[in-house]
Amino acid sequence: MSTLFSNLKADAKSFYPAQTTNFKETVMKQFSQWSFQAKDGKLVDSILTEWYTAGTLEKILSQQEKLSPKEAPKEQMPLNILCYNVQGWGSRCLEVIDIVYKVDASICIFTEVGELWNTSKILHFEIFHQDGTNKSGGVCVAVGKHLKGTRLDFSVENTVIVDISGLSETIRIIAIYWPQGQNRNLDELEPYIIENTIITGDSTRP
């Protein structure tokens, strides 16, 4: 008696691939064609290897939980601090902002900013301002948004004190603009001077 299966030939071409396509090889080949960087290819290769070695999502998650987090190496980057006597922010703001970006400053101290200090913003910077003794005075500390600035309570004209974190160590900026008509003494700052303190600005007092 002849059946459907008895008529099948052993040497017939299979209607389904005997071996499934190697997905990992396909992906890596495509990466090569797209001209990705070698480091990107290595990353994708390691991810795919981990996936296919584990076999299931549960096993992958289990492996990840066992891995101890490795602290990323800290890259040493220069800290650029700009100190500039503006002599009127209202008329020179564009010039000053251009300098900030040219020198790639992370922290800026501006003295003699005047009453129009807030007319033009520096993008991606937080500004701490203190009025001066006259309309042309005043001082500002500008802190890049990748850092965190915390202002200290010190209500003296032409003086701003800011702690800046987000670096390998916290630093303190004491920014001053003390013209001859402002009767101030550096001894007043002594209680605020700690480790990693930078006193900067413009003082015309003898």
CSV table of C-alpha atoms in Angstrom, one decimal:
chain,number,residue,atom,x,y,z
A,1,MET,CA,0.0,0.0,0.0
A,2,SER,CA,1.4,3.3,-1.1
A,3,THR,CA,1.2,6.3,1.2
A,4,LEU,CA,2.1,10.0,0.9
A,5,PHE,CA,5.3,9.5,3.0
A,6,SER,CA,6.4,6.4,1.2
A,7,ASN,CA,6.8,8.4,-2.0
A,8,LEU,CA,9.1,11.0,-0.5
A,9,LYS,CA,12.7,10.8,-1.7
A,10,ALA,CA,15.6,11.0,0.7
A,11,ASP,CA,17.7,13.0,-1.7
A,12,ALA,CA,15.0,15.6,-2.3
A,13,LYS,CA,15.8,19.2,-1.7
A,14,SER,CA,14.5,20.4,1.6
A,15,PHE,CA,11.8,23.0,1.6
A,16,TYR,CA,13.2,24.5,4.8
A,17,PRO,CA,16.9,25.3,5.4
A,18,ALA,CA,18.7,22.5,7.1
A,19,GLN,CA,20.8,25.1,9.0
A,20,THR,CA,19.4,28.4,10.1
A,21,THR,CA,21.2,31.6,9.1
A,22,ASN,CA,23.9,32.6,11.6
A,23,PHE,CA,22.4,35.9,12.8
A,24,LYS,CA,25.6,37.1,14.5
A,25,GLU,CA,27.7,36.7,11.4
A,26,THR,CA,25.0,38.5,9.4
A,27,VAL,CA,25.0,41.4,11.8
A,28,MET,CA,28.8,41.7,11.9
A,29,LYS,CA,29.1,41.5,8.1
A,30,GLN,CA,26.6,44.4,7.9
A,31,PHE,CA,28.6,46.4,10.4
A,32,SER,CA,31.6,45.9,8.2
A,33,GLN,CA,29.8,47.1,5.2
A,34,TRP,CA,28.6,50.2,7.0
A,35,SER,CA,32.2,51.1,8.0
A,36,PHE,CA,31.6,51.4,11.7
A,37,GLN,CA,34.6,51.9,13.9
A,38,ALA,CA,36.3,48.8,15.2
A,39,LYS,CA,35.5,49.6,18.8
A,40,ASP,CA,31.7,49.6,17.9
A,41,GLY,CA,32.1,46.3,16.2
A,42,LYS,CA,33.8,44.8,19.2
A,43,LEU,CA,31.0,46.1,21.5
A,44,VAL,CA,28.2,44.6,19.3
A,45,ASP,CA,30.2,41.3,19.0
A,46,SER,CA,30.5,41.0,22.7
A,47,ILE,CA,26.8,41.7,23.3
A,48,LEU,CA,25.7,39.1,20.7
A,49,THR,CA,28.2,36.5,22.1
A,50,GLU,CA,26.8,37.0,25.5
A,51,TRP,CA,23.2,36.7,24.2
A,52,TYR,CA,23.7,33.5,22.3
A,53,THR,CA,25.9,31.9,25.0
A,54,ALA,CA,23.3,32.5,27.7
A,55,GLY,CA,20.5,31.3,25.5
A,56,THR,CA,17.7,32.9,27.5
A,57,LEU,CA,16.9,36.3,28.8
A,58,GLU,CA,16.7,35.0,32.4
A,59,LYS,CA,20.2,33.7,32.2
A,60,ILE,CA,21.5,36.9,30.7
A,61,LEU,CA,20.0,39.0,33.5
A,62,SER,CA,21.4,36.5,36.0
A,63,GLN,CA,24.9,37.0,34.5
A,64,GLN,CA,24.6,40.8,34.6
A,65,GLU,CA,23.6,40.7,38.3
A,66,LYS,CA,26.8,38.8,39.1
A,67,LEU,CA,29.0,41.3,37.4
A,68,SER,CA,30.5,43.8,39.8
A,69,PRO,CA,30.4,47.4,38.5
A,70,LYS,CA,33.7,48.7,37.4
A,71,GLU,CA,34.5,52.3,38.1
A,72,ALA,CA,35.2,54.2,34.9
A,73,PRO,CA,38.6,55.8,34.8
A,74,LYS,CA,38.4,59.5,35.4
A,75,GLU,CA,39.8,61.5,32.6
A,76,GLN,CA,41.9,64.5,33.7
A,77,MET,CA,40.6,67.6,32.0
A,78,PRO,CA,41.9,71.1,32.4
A,79,LEU,CA,39.7,73.6,34.3
A,80,ASN,CA,39.6,76.9,32.4
A,81,ILE,CA,38.6,79.9,34.5
A,82,LEU,CA,38.1,83.3,32.9
A,83,CYS,CA,38.4,86.5,34.9
A,84,TYR,CA,37.4,89.6,32.9
A,85,ASN,CA,36.7,93.2,33.7
A,86,VAL,CA,33.6,93.9,31.5
A,87,GLN,CA,33.2,97.6,32.0
A,88,GLY,CA,29.5,97.5,31.2
A,89,TRP,CA,27.7,94.3,30.3
A,90,GLY,CA,25.1,96.0,28.3
A,91,SER,CA,27.5,97.2,25.6
A,92,ARG,CA,30.1,94.4,25.6
A,93,CYS,CA,28.1,91.3,26.3
A,94,LEU,CA,28.5,89.8,22.8
A,95,GLU,CA,32.3,90.4,22.9
A,96,VAL,CA,32.5,88.7,26.4
A,97,ILE,CA,30.3,85.7,25.5
A,98,ASP,CA,32.5,85.1,22.4
A,99,ILE,CA,35.6,85.0,24.6
A,100,VAL,CA,33.9,82.6,27.0
A,101,TYR,CA,33.3,80.1,24.2
A,102,LYS,CA,36.7,80.6,22.6
A,103,VAL,CA,38.7,79.8,25.7
A,104,ASP,CA,36.2,77.0,26.6
A,105,ALA,CA,35.8,78.4,30.1
A,106,SER,CA,33.9,76.4,32.7
A,107,ILE,CA,33.9,79.1,35.3
A,108,CYS,CA,33.8,82.9,34.6
A,109,ILE,CA,34.3,85.9,36.9
A,110,PHE,CA,33.0,89.2,35.5
A,111,THR,CA,33.7,92.5,37.3
A,112,GLU,CA,32.2,95.9,36.7
A,113,VAL,CA,29.2,94.4,34.9
A,114,GLY,CA,26.9,97.4,35.6
A,115,GLU,CA,23.1,97.5,35.9
A,116,LEU,CA,22.4,95.7,32.6
A,117,TRP,CA,24.2,92.5,33.8
A,118,ASN,CA,21.1,90.3,33.1
A,119,THR,CA,20.2,91.6,29.6
A,120,SER,CA,22.0,88.8,27.7
A,121,LYS,CA,22.4,85.3,29.0
A,122,ILE,CA,25.3,82.9,28.5
A,123,LEU,CA,23.8,79.7,27.4
A,124,HIS,CA,24.5,76.6,29.6
A,125,PHE,CA,25.8,78.8,32.5
A,126,GLU,CA,24.3,79.6,35.9
A,127,ILE,CA,24.9,83.2,37.0
A,128,PHE,CA,25.5,84.4,40.6
A,129,HIS,CA,25.4,88.2,40.9
A,130,GLN,CA,26.0,90.8,43.5
A,131,ASP,CA,25.3,94.5,43.1
A,132,GLY,CA,28.0,97.1,43.4
A,133,THR,CA,28.1,100.4,45.1
A,134,ASN,CA,27.1,102.4,42.0
A,135,LYS,CA,25.4,101.7,38.6
A,136,SER,CA,28.6,100.7,36.9
A,137,GLY,CA,29.7,98.2,39.5
A,138,GLY,CA,28.7,94.7,40.4
A,139,VAL,CA,30.3,91.3,40.0
A,140,CYS,CA,29.1,88.0,38.5
A,141,VAL,CA,30.3,84.4,38.8
A,142,ALA,CA,29.1,82.2,35.9
A,143,VAL,CA,29.3,78.4,36.4
A,144,GLY,CA,28.9,75.9,33.6
A,145,LYS,CA,25.8,73.7,33.8
A,146,HIS,CA,28.0,70.6,33.9
A,147,LEU,CA,29.1,71.8,37.3
A,148,LYS,CA,27.0,72.7,40.4
A,149,GLY,CA,27.4,76.1,42.1
A,150,THR,CA,26.2,76.9,45.6
A,151,ARG,CA,26.2,80.5,46.8
A,152,LEU,CA,27.3,81.3,50.3
A,153,ASP,CA,25.5,84.0,52.3
A,154,PHE,CA,27.8,87.0,52.2
A,155,SER,CA,26.0,90.3,51.7
A,156,VAL,CA,28.8,92.6,50.8
A,157,GLU,CA,28.7,94.8,47.7
A,158,ASN,CA,30.8,93.7,44.7
A,159,THR,CA,31.5,90.3,46.3
A,160,VAL,CA,30.3,86.8,45.5
A,161,ILE,CA,31.3,83.6,47.1
A,162,VAL,CA,30.4,80.3,45.4
A,163,ASP,CA,31.3,76.7,46.1
A,164,ILE,CA,31.6,74.6,42.9
A,165,SER,CA,31.2,70.9,42.9
A,166,GLY,CA,31.3,68.3,40.1
A,167,LEU,CA,35.1,68.3,39.9
A,168,SER,CA,37.6,65.9,41.5
A,169,GLU,CA,37.5,68.2,44.5
A,170,THR,CA,35.1,71.0,45.5
A,171,ILE,CA,36.6,74.5,45.0
A,172,ARG,CA,35.5,77.9,46.4
A,173,ILE,CA,35.5,81.0,44.3
A,174,ILE,CA,35.6,84.4,46.0
A,175,ALA,CA,35.0,87.0,43.3
A,176,ILE,CA,35.5,90.7,44.2
A,177,TYR,CA,35.4,94.1,42.5
A,178,TRP,CA,36.6,96.6,45.1
A,179,PRO,CA,37.2,100.0,43.7
A,180,GLN,CA,39.0,102.7,45.7
A,181,GLY,CA,35.7,104.2,46.9
A,182,GLN,CA,34.7,100.9,48.6
A,183,ASN,CA,36.3,100.7,52.0
A,184,ARG,CA,36.9,96.9,52.3
A,185,ASN,CA,39.7,94.8,53.8
A,186,LEU,CA,40.8,91.3,52.7
A,187,ASP,CA,40.7,90.3,56.3
A,188,GLU,CA,36.9,90.2,56.0
A,189,LEU,CA,37.3,87.2,53.8
A,190,GLU,CA,39.4,85.2,56.1
A,191,PRO,CA,36.6,83.2,57.7
A,192,TYR,CA,35.5,82.1,54.2
A,193,ILE,CA,38.9,80.9,53.1
A,194,ILE,CA,39.1,77.1,53.1
A,195,GLU,CA,41.2,74.5,51.2
A,196,ASN,CA,40.9,75.0,47.4
A,197,THR,CA,39.8,78.6,47.6
A,198,ILE,CA,40.5,81.0,44.7
A,199,ILE,CA,40.2,84.7,45.3
A,200,THR,CA,40.0,86.6,42.1
A,201,GLY,CA,38.6,89.7,40.5
A,202,ASP,CA,39.6,93.3,40.5
A,203,SER,CA,40.7,95.4,43.4
A,204,THR,CA,42.0,99.0,42.9
A,205,ARG,CA,42.8,99.5,46.5
A,206,PRO,CA,46.5,100.0,47.3
